[in-house]
Amino acid sequence: MKYNKSYILGILAAGLLTTSCSDLDTTPTGQLTGAQFAESLEKDPSLLASSVSAINYAIAKEYCVFGASQGRADDFGWPSFCLSEGCNSADITGIVSGYNWFSTASTYDDRNINYANPYERWAMFYNQIKACNDLLDQIDPNTDNKKLKQYMGVAKAVRAWDYLILVQSYAKTYVGHENDKAVPLYLSKNDEGASELTTARQTVERVYAQIEKDLAIAATALEGFERADKTFANQAVVFGLQARVALIKNQWADAATYAQKAIDAAAEEGIVPATIAEVSKAGAMFCQLSETNWMWGMSFSASNIPTDGEYETWVSQISSLASYSYTTETGSYRAINSHLWNSIPATDVRKGWWVDENMNSPLLKGLTWSNSGETTAVGKACGNLIDFIPYTNIKFGCNAGEIGTTHTCGDFPFMRVEEMYLIKAEAEAQQGLTGEATTTLESFVKVYRDPSYSVASAPVSNLVDEIWRQRRIELWGEGFAMSDIMRLKKPVVRYLGLTDEVTNFPEAWRFNIPAEDDILLGIIPQDEINGNEYITDDDQNPTRSTPGMGEYPDLRDGVTDNF
Amino acid sequence: MEKRLTMLLVGLFLLVGGAFSQTKVSGTVVSQDDMQPVIGASVLVVGTTTGTVTNAQGKFTLTVPEGKKTLRISYVGMETLEVSARPNMKIVLTSDQAALDEVIVVAYGTAKKSAFTGAATQLDESVIGRRQVSSALDALSGAASGVQVTQYTGQPGSDPTIRVRGIGSLSASSNPLYVVDGVPYDGKITSINPADIESMSVLKDASASAIYGARGANGVVIITTKTAKRGQEAKVTFDARWGSNSRGVPNYDVLSNAGDYYEKYYRALYNERFYSAAGGDVAAAHAYANSNLYSNLGAKVYTVPAGETLIGTNFKLNPNATLGYKEGNYYYTPDDWYDEMYNTGNLRQEYNATVSGSNERMTYYMSLGMLDEKGIINSSNYRRYTGRLSADYQAKEWLKVGANMGYAFEKQGSPTSQNAWGSSGNSFYVADNIAPIYPLYVRNADGSNKIDDMGLTVMDTGTNTPWKRKFSAGNPLIDLSLNSYNLERSSINSKAYALIDLPLEGLRFNTNVNANVYDIRENNLYNPYYGASSSSGGSVNVNHYRRIGINSQFLLTYQHSFGDHNVDVLAGHENYHMKYQQLETAKQKLYLGDAAELDNAISYPSAPTSNTVDYATLGWLFRAQYNYQEKYFASVSYRRDASSRFADGHKWGNFGSFGAAWLISKEAFMESTQSWLNELKLKASIGSQGNDALMYDGELNYYPAEDRYKVSDVNGTPVPVFDSYKGNRDITWETSISTNLGIEFSLFKNRLSGSIEYYNRTTKDMLYYRPVAVSMGYDSYPVNEGSMYNRGVEIQLNGVVYKDQNISVELNANLTTLKNKITSYPTVMKGSMLIREEGGSIYESYLRSYAGVWHGDASEYSFNDKFDKSTLTLGDALYYCDPDEGDYNVTNVYTDAKQAHQGSTAPKAYGGFGLNATAYGFDLSMQFAYQLGGKLYDHKYQGLMSSNGGTGHNWSTDIADAWSPENPYSNVPRIDTGVNDSQDDSDRFLISSNYLSLNNVTLGYTLPKNLVQKMGIASLRVYVAGDNLALWSKRKGLDPRRSLTMGVTTLGGGYSDTYAALKTISGGISVTF
């Protein structure tokens, strides 16, 4: 053979040299791995601040639980919880339609262990709890570093908020059910008692104890915390949460005290109830973190909408004012219970938060939207936009007031200062301090909502029920409907008997549910049972058949009875 | 031997020998069969490189160097002969056409089938070329034992899904490894023109594919492209075919008459009121039905005399009602959506031209191809241009170099949402399921179609007339007409190689460097005039995807015979690096309504995204094959592979195999059977292979070891947010251990040949996402846990039923059985439709058991003591409470009934059969595929049988059997708009997945040679071919070929509304010069 062997070996060697082992260590760009994240924190500890922001975003993002690959239209975090529980209650109604993603809540078909809706309502809070615990794992609880202490305070406040929602969704209310099974508790490794916990359902008592403990720590840690924006919890928020806890536990005096502390702390930050003028701006209200009355909320702006994700946002499902939405394009508007709406005096600015039976609201006067080359009054068919239905809400705006927006974004509140006035009033009323309660209630409603208001001439004579009525109107769609029903041990009343001509619930959804009925309890998703060795099928909440049309026609709730 | 006779070409020298010319010999080579000359047989002087090939008359002349005198004459399909050289020889070659002696393409080379210890099935060009499919993989359906082919979508230009010997993995990909011309291939198979494919081999056991170690666990499909034969003179072929595509599987039988639908819906409304808690009042129920009929459905298409109702109290359409209704400026009448969508012409045309040939140092093959086909809906189309050049060059006596380059440009119009469950943009969902009461077009009061200012026919979007349709917002026909979907993929599949003969005889060094590159540009436009994007002024997406894969192989081979001992050794190194990048952008508010570019739009609804992933593997491989007297065969292989997917310390895996075969028929003691038993081989193999292809969210997961965070815009700050993916640094290779036992035989002068194989594929250390408590803040993380097996028998038979000079009839059939069992699994995973647990199978259905309908007779069913029978309403659906626990009491409360094991849905057997016949120039072939003994969940039928009709959702004609007082013993529940059971999954909708499909029929006629030769043409064939001509399944409209798994109702599974399979019928002409 006429060639040189070394030549061949040269090729061979060259080939093999091109394959060093370092080729096997690949790292993505664009997607961040845990290792990259940890390394970035090590290089620059100040980046821990991002982890605090991450906590807030965990429950605000689109495709919150199931991810973009499933692209579910009901998976937008906290507002989807609010809409679901509102549809469970007697406060929010709508249309029967294949495009109504929340009709499973209206019919109670969401009590199905394999459905997505109950999975979301369970998982979103635990996802946020994990974010809190991941941050708490990195902070020595005894740290003197002021910043770290504040981060800890924020994480504990958020975690307490999560557990407070969970415990109210999966167990009956605190009073009388202290030893019932509630939800699993996950704590940071730095938390006292963390190692003794299993992933079993802890008792109601245990969960509340943890919430109260965390809030106490957070209240101290957040002393003097100047937050970057209202997506972060601060001390006023913690007081507000403490007020909520006390109210649920029927610790009325504490509830009133904490509510006042929250009002005072919020005021220091310039947070006061919104004026009548401020809550008369259809499209621009209840969608901006900067609103003067918001104590705490989530931020969701146009840049948070993924490509082609405009339809899967809360604005698309709740606000009636975007042109690119499930509401305006399929008619799945969210309307208020007509009986409840009827109870609102005409002098109350809030009556205009929903259109009347003729689809008019004073707040819509002069407003137009345009679509596909047409311009018409808001609420009327325009291009492919569908007419409002009676009692459609225009409470929630979108994209900072851009009516007819195609950018279906908007912020959403977790806590508003108005709620604190109502907590205080209720706590006083429950103690029998009728005078104080009247003053508290009137000083809010009269000044900020209805100049003609007085408790004496209020639509509902029972003071506690009247305050509940105020809550149902003021906080409509903000996630309080079911928790109020549970803690007040009230029935769900959607219609007033078989001959009710007033109710705007579609006939299929026309049923009432007795107080503390098992169907009111959330259902633990099958996947939790599959993966949790301490929760078996036997640990599931009791269920019953979904309510049928025409059930319990004679129940009344004390609020809507006469409207 | 027909093929040999068509070669009219003068042979060319194989290799040019040295200059020592001594003895000149000549001769003729003929075939024993017919005494015809053998053209192109190679004649080699043994012990030298001197040789030649026979010419058109079968003749050769050769100069034999001094000292050499033995000639070796060989020809494919003939027994190789060694004879002494002398002048004017007549050499008779005997046929060796037993199936066992076919040469098949195997890992890193070829093998004689008789010497092969593994399990493989090969399809040749004749089978692949017949099919009119954009992806060659479709040709495997029914044609290869052990291979299941499913096609989720009929969109032209889509690859089917291939499963070899069952689904082998849980959370990792079960796709086989594709190897094109010896090199792993990550592109789309549609990018390879089927006309360029010489053969497709499916390697099914470890002995065949363990050498691919890392990625061979789910089988290997080796695609070999065409090359020229050495010694072949230039040959030019041209093939053209024209035909059309149409919908291959019709819709289910649904209500087609508006009156029928109104009657039914009215009845459902009536029942809702009559049977509710507030019920029992006939007048109120009629009133309720009348007042809600139009408002619920949002359609009024009948005119009824004033004061009369559309449906009478006898539940019949008012005889005075006339179809068509005028109101204001509009006229309403229903349209047949199905016909409007699918009755347009759909041309399919395909052209292929090749030139191939060789000279003394070089062979070349060039091809150009063009395929243009329209889908069965507007905007759905596929066009492919392919070019291929493959050449090799004997540069030096010891060095051969070559290259094989394929380029494809594919242009695909693939409308979005056509497979999306319940999507208003999915034309298949809408056309198949819409109630027959809705207009597709907006009509003026005079009944004419409304035309807008731009001259466009206005279609009913459901919201643009006073009547708002309640079924499906929008109108897919508008989307398909005015939107555009344009994906352009350029792909290059190039390979360069060198073969170096090393000083030791039989020792060769081979290096292959291959680059697979594709580049996709996707421009989608959503029109600003009508439909979903009109409110945003239209929108445009521009996306770019790029994949570059570089694979390098360095192989040493050694082949030598030591007397009766034949040895073939391979050792080498292979590495692969892949980079995938994507960039996605979108803008809204278009100026031009039809320009799909960002510069035509002004607003940014969302930020552009881009990211890159990298993936690398490297491996060392070794294989030794040995045989004694070509009677006893053994093969051993070993491969050590590393994958970048795994963390340090877990990257490497070791895989290997051992195989043996015994050609019993060559034994002396078998001599007595030779009259009828031509070949008999026993074989056995065992080995292990790896799988690293963990999936996540339906895509390959390249970084499974790490937690995943996503940088998100949180109030203007970039913040890493945990992306719900929990990694595990301990995960490593999933291993599959395969055993294979087989018999291959050929009987009765090779008239009947075939094989029977038993396989057992056990997967252990399975890569799968172990579910954790959702309350952990994530739902699962990847682990190596659990094991399962897939086992069964494969039978392949080929028979020559009749054969003479002019007529031949051949039949082939294959059957594969499959049994899957999970042998170890750490938990019990209950899903909404299936259950995974130890001892079960991955196909185990888990559904509530439907008991029937409440007929009012308490003795018919048994009830729990606690059950309140007063809640029963006539016609209620009943379910067994808990059959798994033996509780066969019934309840009408769906959620009170427990899910129960309903058995495996996997087919017990599947396969195909076919016919190839020729007679007097005519040729006919047919190919069938079938599947037996399995079940599937019929999601679509469930939707069509929903009690409440889903407001405007059509009903199956079977709904006529629903319970009613007139039909009191029915087992179909009462229709009732108050009963929301469209997602009440139960075994009621499990149905047999048996099917038989006629995949292909081709009828051709080859013109007589003497006729065409006068025209200067070597051969001319005309033909007609039909693909996917018929499907017989358990229910009209049901296509069991879509998926192997159950799916879930809300995601549609495979049996819901996806792009229907295509039927293609063409006529064509093939010319060879």
Coordinates of N, CA and C in Angstrom, one line a residue, chain A residues 2-3 5 7-8 12 15-16 19 23-35 37 50 53-54 57 61 69 99 109 114-115 119 122-123 126-127 130 186 229 231 289 299 302-308 310-311 323-324 329 371-372 384 386 406-407 498 507-508 526-528 530-532 537 545 549-550, chain B residues 272-273 277-278 288 292 397-398 424 463 472-473 500-503 509 531-536 541 554 573 575 586 588 603 605-606 611-612 614 616 618 642 644 648 651 697 703 706-709 712-715 719-722 771-779 827-832 893 895 899 980 983:
Chain A
K2 N 0.4 2.2 -0.7 CA 1.3 3.4 -1.0 C 0.9 4.6 -0.2
Y3 N 0.6 4.4 1.0 CA 0.3 5.6 1.8 C 0.9 5.4 3.2
K5 N 0.8 5.3 7.1 CA -0.2 5.0 8.2 C -0.4 6.2 9.1
Y7 N -0.6 9.1 8.5 CA -1.6 10.1 8.0 C -3.0 9.7 8.4
I8 N -3.3 8.4 8.3 CA -4.6 7.9 8.8 C -4.8 8.2 10.3
L12 N -7.7 10.2 12.4 CA -8.4 9.6 13.5 C -8.3 10.5 14.8
G15 N -10.1 13.8 14.6 CA -11.5 13.6 14.8 C -11.9 13.4 16.3
L16 N -11.1 12.6 17.0 CA -11.4 12.4 18.4 C -11.2 13.6 19.2
T19 N -13.9 16.1 20.2 CA -15.0 15.6 21.1 C -14.7 15.7 22.5
D23 N -18.2 19.4 26.0 CA -19.4 19.5 25.1 C -20.7 19.0 25.8
L24 N -20.5 18.2 26.8 CA -21.7 17.6 27.4 C -22.3 18.5 28.4
D25 N -21.6 19.6 28.8 CA -22.2 20.4 29.8 C -22.9 21.6 29.1
T26 N -24.2 21.4 28.8 CA -24.9 22.4 28.1 C -25.8 23.1 29.1
T27 N -26.0 24.4 28.8 CA -26.9 25.3 29.5 C -27.8 26.0 28.6
P28 N -29.0 26.1 29.0 CA -29.9 26.9 28.0 C -29.7 28.3 28.1
T29 N -30.0 29.0 27.0 CA -30.1 30.5 27.1 C -31.5 30.9 26.9
G30 N -32.0 31.8 27.7 CA -33.4 32.2 27.6 C -34.2 31.6 28.7
Q31 N -34.0 30.3 28.9 CA -34.7 29.7 30.0 C -33.7 29.6 31.2
L32 N -34.2 29.9 32.4 CA -33.2 29.9 33.5 C -33.3 28.7 34.3
T33 N -32.1 28.1 34.6 CA -32.2 26.9 35.4 C -32.0 27.2 36.9
G34 N -32.3 26.3 37.8 CA -32.1 26.5 39.2 C -30.6 26.8 39.5
A35 N -29.7 26.1 38.8 CA -28.3 26.4 39.0 C -27.9 27.8 38.6
F37 N -29.8 30.3 38.5 CA -30.5 31.2 39.5 C -29.7 31.3 40.8
S50 N -35.6 40.1 44.0 CA -36.4 39.6 42.9 C -37.3 38.4 43.4
S53 N -40.4 39.7 44.7 CA -41.3 40.1 43.6 C -41.9 38.8 43.0
A54 N -41.1 37.7 42.9 CA -41.5 36.5 42.3 C -42.7 35.9 43.1
Y57 N -45.8 37.6 41.9 CA -46.2 37.3 40.5 C -46.7 35.8 40.4
K61 N -49.9 35.6 37.4 CA -49.5 35.4 36.0 C -50.6 34.6 35.2
S69 N -48.7 25.5 27.7 CA -48.9 24.5 26.8 C -50.4 24.1 26.8
Y99 N -69.0 28.8 26.0 CA -67.9 29.7 26.2 C -67.8 30.2 27.6
D109 N -70.6 21.9 39.3 CA -69.9 20.8 38.6 C -68.4 20.9 39.0
N114 N -61.6 15.4 39.2 CA -60.7 15.4 38.0 C -60.8 16.7 37.2
Y115 N -61.6 17.7 37.6 CA -61.7 18.9 36.8 C -60.6 19.8 37.1
Y119 N -58.6 22.1 40.7 CA -57.2 21.9 40.7 C -56.5 23.3 40.8
W122 N -56.8 25.0 44.2 CA -55.9 24.4 45.2 C -54.5 24.8 44.9
A123 N -54.0 24.5 43.7 CA -52.6 24.6 43.3 C -52.1 26.1 43.4
Y126 N -50.8 27.0 46.7 CA -49.6 26.2 47.2 C -48.4 26.6 46.3
N127 N -48.6 27.0 45.1 CA -47.5 27.4 44.3 C -46.9 28.7 44.9
K130 N -45.0 27.8 48.0 CA -43.6 27.3 47.8 C -42.7 28.5 47.5
Y186 N -47.3 23.6 54.7 CA -45.9 23.5 54.3 C -45.2 24.8 54.9
D229 N -43.8 49.1 45.5 CA -45.2 49.3 45.0 C -46.1 48.5 45.8
T231 N -47.7 45.9 45.1 CA -47.7 44.4 45.0 C -47.1 43.8 46.2
L289 N -53.3 49.5 40.1 CA -52.6 49.4 41.4 C -52.5 50.8 42.1
S299 N -50.2 43.1 40.0 CA -50.0 43.9 38.8 C -50.0 43.0 37.5
A302 N -49.7 44.9 30.0 CA -49.7 44.4 28.6 C -48.4 43.5 28.4
S303 N -47.3 43.9 29.0 CA -46.1 43.1 28.8 C -46.2 41.7 29.4
N304 N -47.1 41.5 30.3 CA -47.3 40.2 30.9 C -48.1 39.2 30.1
I305 N -48.7 39.7 29.0 CA -49.6 38.8 28.2 C -48.7 38.1 27.2
P306 N -48.7 36.8 27.3 CA -47.8 36.0 26.3 C -48.4 36.2 24.9
T307 N -47.6 35.9 23.9 CA -48.1 35.9 22.5 C -49.4 35.2 22.4
D308 N -50.3 35.8 21.7 CA -51.7 35.2 21.5 C -52.4 34.8 22.8
E310 N -54.2 36.9 24.7 CA -55.1 38.0 25.1 C -56.5 37.4 25.7
Y311 N -56.8 36.3 25.2 CA -58.1 35.7 25.6 C -58.1 35.0 27.0
S323 N -62.3 44.8 23.9 CA -63.0 44.3 22.7 C -62.4 43.0 22.3
Y324 N -61.5 42.5 23.1 CA -60.9 41.2 22.7 C -61.1 40.3 23.9
E329 N -67.1 39.1 23.3 CA -67.2 38.4 22.0 C -68.0 37.1 22.1
N371 N -65.2 49.3 16.8 CA -64.7 48.0 16.5 C -65.1 47.7 15.0
S372 N -64.1 47.1 14.3 CA -64.4 46.8 12.9 C -65.0 47.9 12.1
N384 N -67.9 42.7 16.2 CA -68.2 41.4 16.7 C -68.5 41.4 18.2
I386 N -70.7 41.8 21.5 CA -72.1 41.4 21.8 C -72.7 42.3 22.8
T406 N -57.7 46.0 23.1 CA -57.3 44.7 22.6 C -56.3 44.1 23.6
H407 N -55.8 45.0 24.5 CA -54.7 44.5 25.4 C -55.5 44.2 26.7
L498 N -90.3 29.5 43.6 CA -90.5 29.0 42.2 C -91.2 30.0 41.3
E507 N -82.3 29.5 34.4 CA -83.1 28.5 35.1 C -82.3 27.3 35.6
A508 N -81.4 26.9 34.8 CA -80.6 25.7 35.2 C -79.7 26.0 36.5
Q526 N -57.8 15.1 42.5 CA -57.3 13.8 42.5 C -55.8 13.7 42.5
D527 N -55.2 14.6 41.8 CA -53.7 14.6 41.7 C -53.0 14.8 43.0
E528 N -53.7 15.6 43.9 CA -53.2 15.7 45.3 C -53.2 14.4 46.0
N530 N -53.3 11.4 44.5 CA -52.3 10.5 43.9 C -50.9 10.7 44.5
G531 N -50.6 12.0 44.7 CA -49.2 12.2 45.1 C -48.9 12.4 46.5
N532 N -49.9 12.5 47.3 CA -49.7 12.8 48.8 C -50.0 11.5 49.6
D537 N -58.3 8.8 49.5 CA -59.7 9.0 49.1 C -60.6 9.3 50.3
S545 N -74.7 15.2 45.5 CA -75.0 15.5 44.1 C -75.0 17.0 43.9
M549 N -81.9 22.2 39.6 CA -82.8 23.3 39.3 C -84.0 23.2 40.2
G550 N -84.3 24.2 40.9 CA -85.5 24.3 41.8 C -85.3 23.8 43.2
Chain B
E272 N -86.5 19.4 30.7 CA -85.8 20.0 31.7 C -86.8 20.6 32.8
R273 N -87.8 21.2 32.2 CA -88.8 21.8 33.1 C -89.7 20.8 33.7
A277 N -87.2 19.7 39.8 CA -87.8 19.7 41.1 C -89.1 20.5 41.1
A278 N -89.2 21.5 40.2 CA -90.3 22.4 40.1 C -91.3 21.8 39.0
Y288 N -92.2 26.8 28.8 CA -90.8 26.9 29.1 C -90.0 26.6 27.8
N292 N -87.9 29.4 25.5 CA -86.4 29.3 25.5 C -85.8 28.7 24.2
E397 N -6.6 4.3 -4.8 CA -6.8 2.9 -4.7 C -7.3 2.6 -3.2
W398 N -6.8 3.3 -2.3 CA -7.1 3.1 -0.9 C -8.1 4.0 -0.3
S424 N -63.3 27.4 18.4 CA -64.2 27.9 17.4 C -63.5 28.1 16.0
T463 N -72.3 36.6 15.7 CA -72.7 37.8 16.4 C -73.0 38.9 15.4
S472 N -70.3 28.0 19.1 CA -69.1 28.4 18.4 C -69.1 29.8 17.9
A473 N -68.5 30.7 18.6 CA -68.3 32.0 18.2 C -67.4 32.1 17.0
I500 N -11.2 4.5 4.0 CA -9.8 4.3 3.8 C -9.5 2.9 4.1
D501 N -8.9 2.2 3.0 CA -8.4 0.8 3.2 C -7.1 0.9 3.9
L502 N -7.0 0.3 5.1 CA -5.8 0.3 5.9 C -4.9 -0.9 5.4
P503 N -3.6 -0.8 5.8 CA -2.7 -1.8 5.3 C -3.1 -3.3 5.5
F509 N -11.0 2.2 7.6 CA -11.4 3.3 8.5 C -12.5 4.1 7.7
G531 N -63.9 38.0 12.1 CA -63.4 36.9 13.0 C -62.6 37.4 14.2
A532 N -61.9 36.5 14.8 CA -61.3 36.8 16.1 C -60.4 38.0 16.2
S533 N -59.7 38.2 15.1 CA -58.7 39.3 15.2 C -59.2 40.6 14.7
S534 N -60.5 40.7 14.3 CA -61.0 42.0 13.7 C -60.9 43.1 14.8
S535 N -61.2 42.7 16.0 CA -61.2 43.8 17.0 C -59.8 44.4 17.3
S536 N -58.8 43.6 17.0 CA -57.4 44.2 17.2 C -56.9 44.7 15.9
N541 N -48.2 37.0 13.2 CA -47.1 36.4 13.9 C -46.0 36.1 13.0
F554 N -16.5 8.0 13.6 CA -15.2 7.5 13.2 C -15.2 6.0 13.5
H573 N -16.3 5.7 17.3 CA -16.7 6.8 18.2 C -17.7 7.6 17.4
N575 N -20.2 11.3 17.9 CA -20.7 12.3 18.7 C -21.6 13.2 18.0
A586 N -45.0 38.9 17.5 CA -46.4 39.2 17.0 C -46.7 40.7 17.1
Q588 N -50.0 43.7 16.1 CA -51.4 43.9 15.7 C -51.6 45.1 15.0
S603 N -48.9 47.7 16.3 CA -48.9 47.6 17.8 C -48.4 46.3 18.3
P605 N -48.8 43.7 21.0 CA -49.5 43.2 22.1 C -48.7 42.4 23.1
S606 N -47.6 41.8 22.6 CA -46.8 41.1 23.6 C -45.4 41.1 23.1
N611 N -35.2 31.8 22.5 CA -34.4 31.1 23.4 C -33.6 30.0 22.6
T612 N -32.6 29.4 23.2 CA -31.8 28.5 22.6 C -31.6 27.3 23.5
D614 N -29.2 23.6 23.8 CA -28.1 22.8 23.2 C -28.3 21.4 23.8
A616 N -26.1 17.5 23.5 CA -24.9 16.7 22.9 C -24.9 15.3 23.5
L618 N -22.2 11.7 23.3 CA -21.1 11.1 22.6 C -21.0 9.7 23.1
A642 N -22.9 9.0 26.5 CA -23.1 10.0 27.4 C -24.1 11.0 26.8
S644 N -25.9 14.9 27.4 CA -25.9 16.2 28.1 C -27.1 16.5 29.0
D648 N -23.7 15.8 36.0 CA -22.4 15.1 36.1 C -22.6 13.9 37.0
K651 N -24.2 11.0 33.6 CA -24.3 11.2 32.1 C -24.1 9.9 31.4
D697 N -44.3 18.7 28.9 CA -45.3 19.5 28.3 C -45.4 19.2 26.8
Y703 N -33.1 19.8 29.6 CA -32.5 20.1 30.9 C -33.3 19.6 32.0
E706 N -32.6 20.2 36.2 CA -32.6 21.5 36.8 C -34.0 22.0 37.0
D707 N -34.2 22.7 38.2 CA -35.4 23.4 38.3 C -35.5 24.5 37.2
R708 N -36.7 24.9 36.9 CA -36.8 25.8 35.8 C -37.4 27.1 36.3
Y709 N -36.8 28.2 35.9 CA -37.3 29.5 36.3 C -37.6 30.3 35.0
S712 N -39.5 37.0 34.3 CA -40.8 37.6 34.0 C -40.7 39.1 34.3
D713 N -41.6 39.8 33.7 CA -41.7 41.2 33.9 C -42.6 41.4 35.1
V714 N -42.1 41.7 36.3 CA -42.9 41.9 37.4 C -42.8 43.4 37.7
N715 N -43.9 44.1 37.3 CA -43.9 45.5 37.5 C -42.7 46.3 37.0
V719 N -37.7 39.4 36.9 CA -37.7 38.6 38.1 C -37.8 37.1 37.7
P720 N -36.9 36.3 38.2 CA -37.0 34.8 38.0 C -38.1 34.2 38.8
V721 N -39.1 33.7 38.1 CA -40.2 33.1 38.8 C -40.2 31.6 38.5
F722 N -40.3 30.8 39.6 CA -40.3 29.4 39.5 C -41.4 29.0 38.5
P771 N -45.6 11.8 40.3 CA -46.5 12.8 40.8 C -46.2 13.0 42.3
V772 N -46.2 14.3 42.7 CA -46.1 14.6 44.1 C -47.4 15.3 44.5
A773 N -47.6 15.5 45.8 CA -48.7 16.2 46.2 C -48.7 17.6 45.6
V774 N -49.8 18.0 45.0 CA -49.9 19.3 44.3 C -49.5 20.4 45.3
S775 N -49.8 20.1 46.6 CA -49.6 21.2 47.6 C -48.1 21.4 47.8
M776 N -47.2 20.6 47.2 CA -45.8 20.9 47.3 C -45.4 22.2 46.5
G777 N -46.3 22.6 45.7 CA -46.0 23.8 44.9 C -45.6 23.5 43.5
Y778 N -45.5 22.2 43.2 CA -45.3 21.7 41.8 C -45.9 20.3 41.8
D779 N -46.1 19.7 40.6 CA -46.9 18.5 40.6 C -46.2 17.2 40.5
T827 N -46.5 4.1 42.9 CA -47.7 4.7 43.4 C -48.9 4.2 42.6
V828 N -50.0 4.7 42.9 CA -51.2 4.5 42.1 C -51.6 5.8 41.6
M829 N -51.6 6.0 40.3 CA -51.9 7.2 39.7 C -53.3 7.1 39.0
K830 N -54.2 7.8 39.6 CA -55.6 7.8 39.0 C -55.8 9.0 38.2
G831 N -56.2 8.8 37.0 CA -56.5 10.0 36.1 C -58.0 10.0 35.9
S832 N -58.4 11.0 35.1 CA -59.9 11.0 34.9 C -60.3 9.9 33.9
V893 N -76.4 9.8 40.8 CA -75.5 10.9 41.1 C -74.1 10.5 40.5
T895 N -71.2 11.9 40.4 CA -70.0 12.0 41.3 C -70.0 11.0 42.4
Q899 N -64.9 5.6 40.0 CA -64.3 5.1 38.7 C -63.9 3.6 39.0
N980 N -76.2 18.4 32.6 CA -75.0 18.8 31.9 C -74.0 17.6 32.0
Q983 N -69.5 16.0 29.8 CA -68.2 15.5 30.3 C -68.3 14.4 31.3

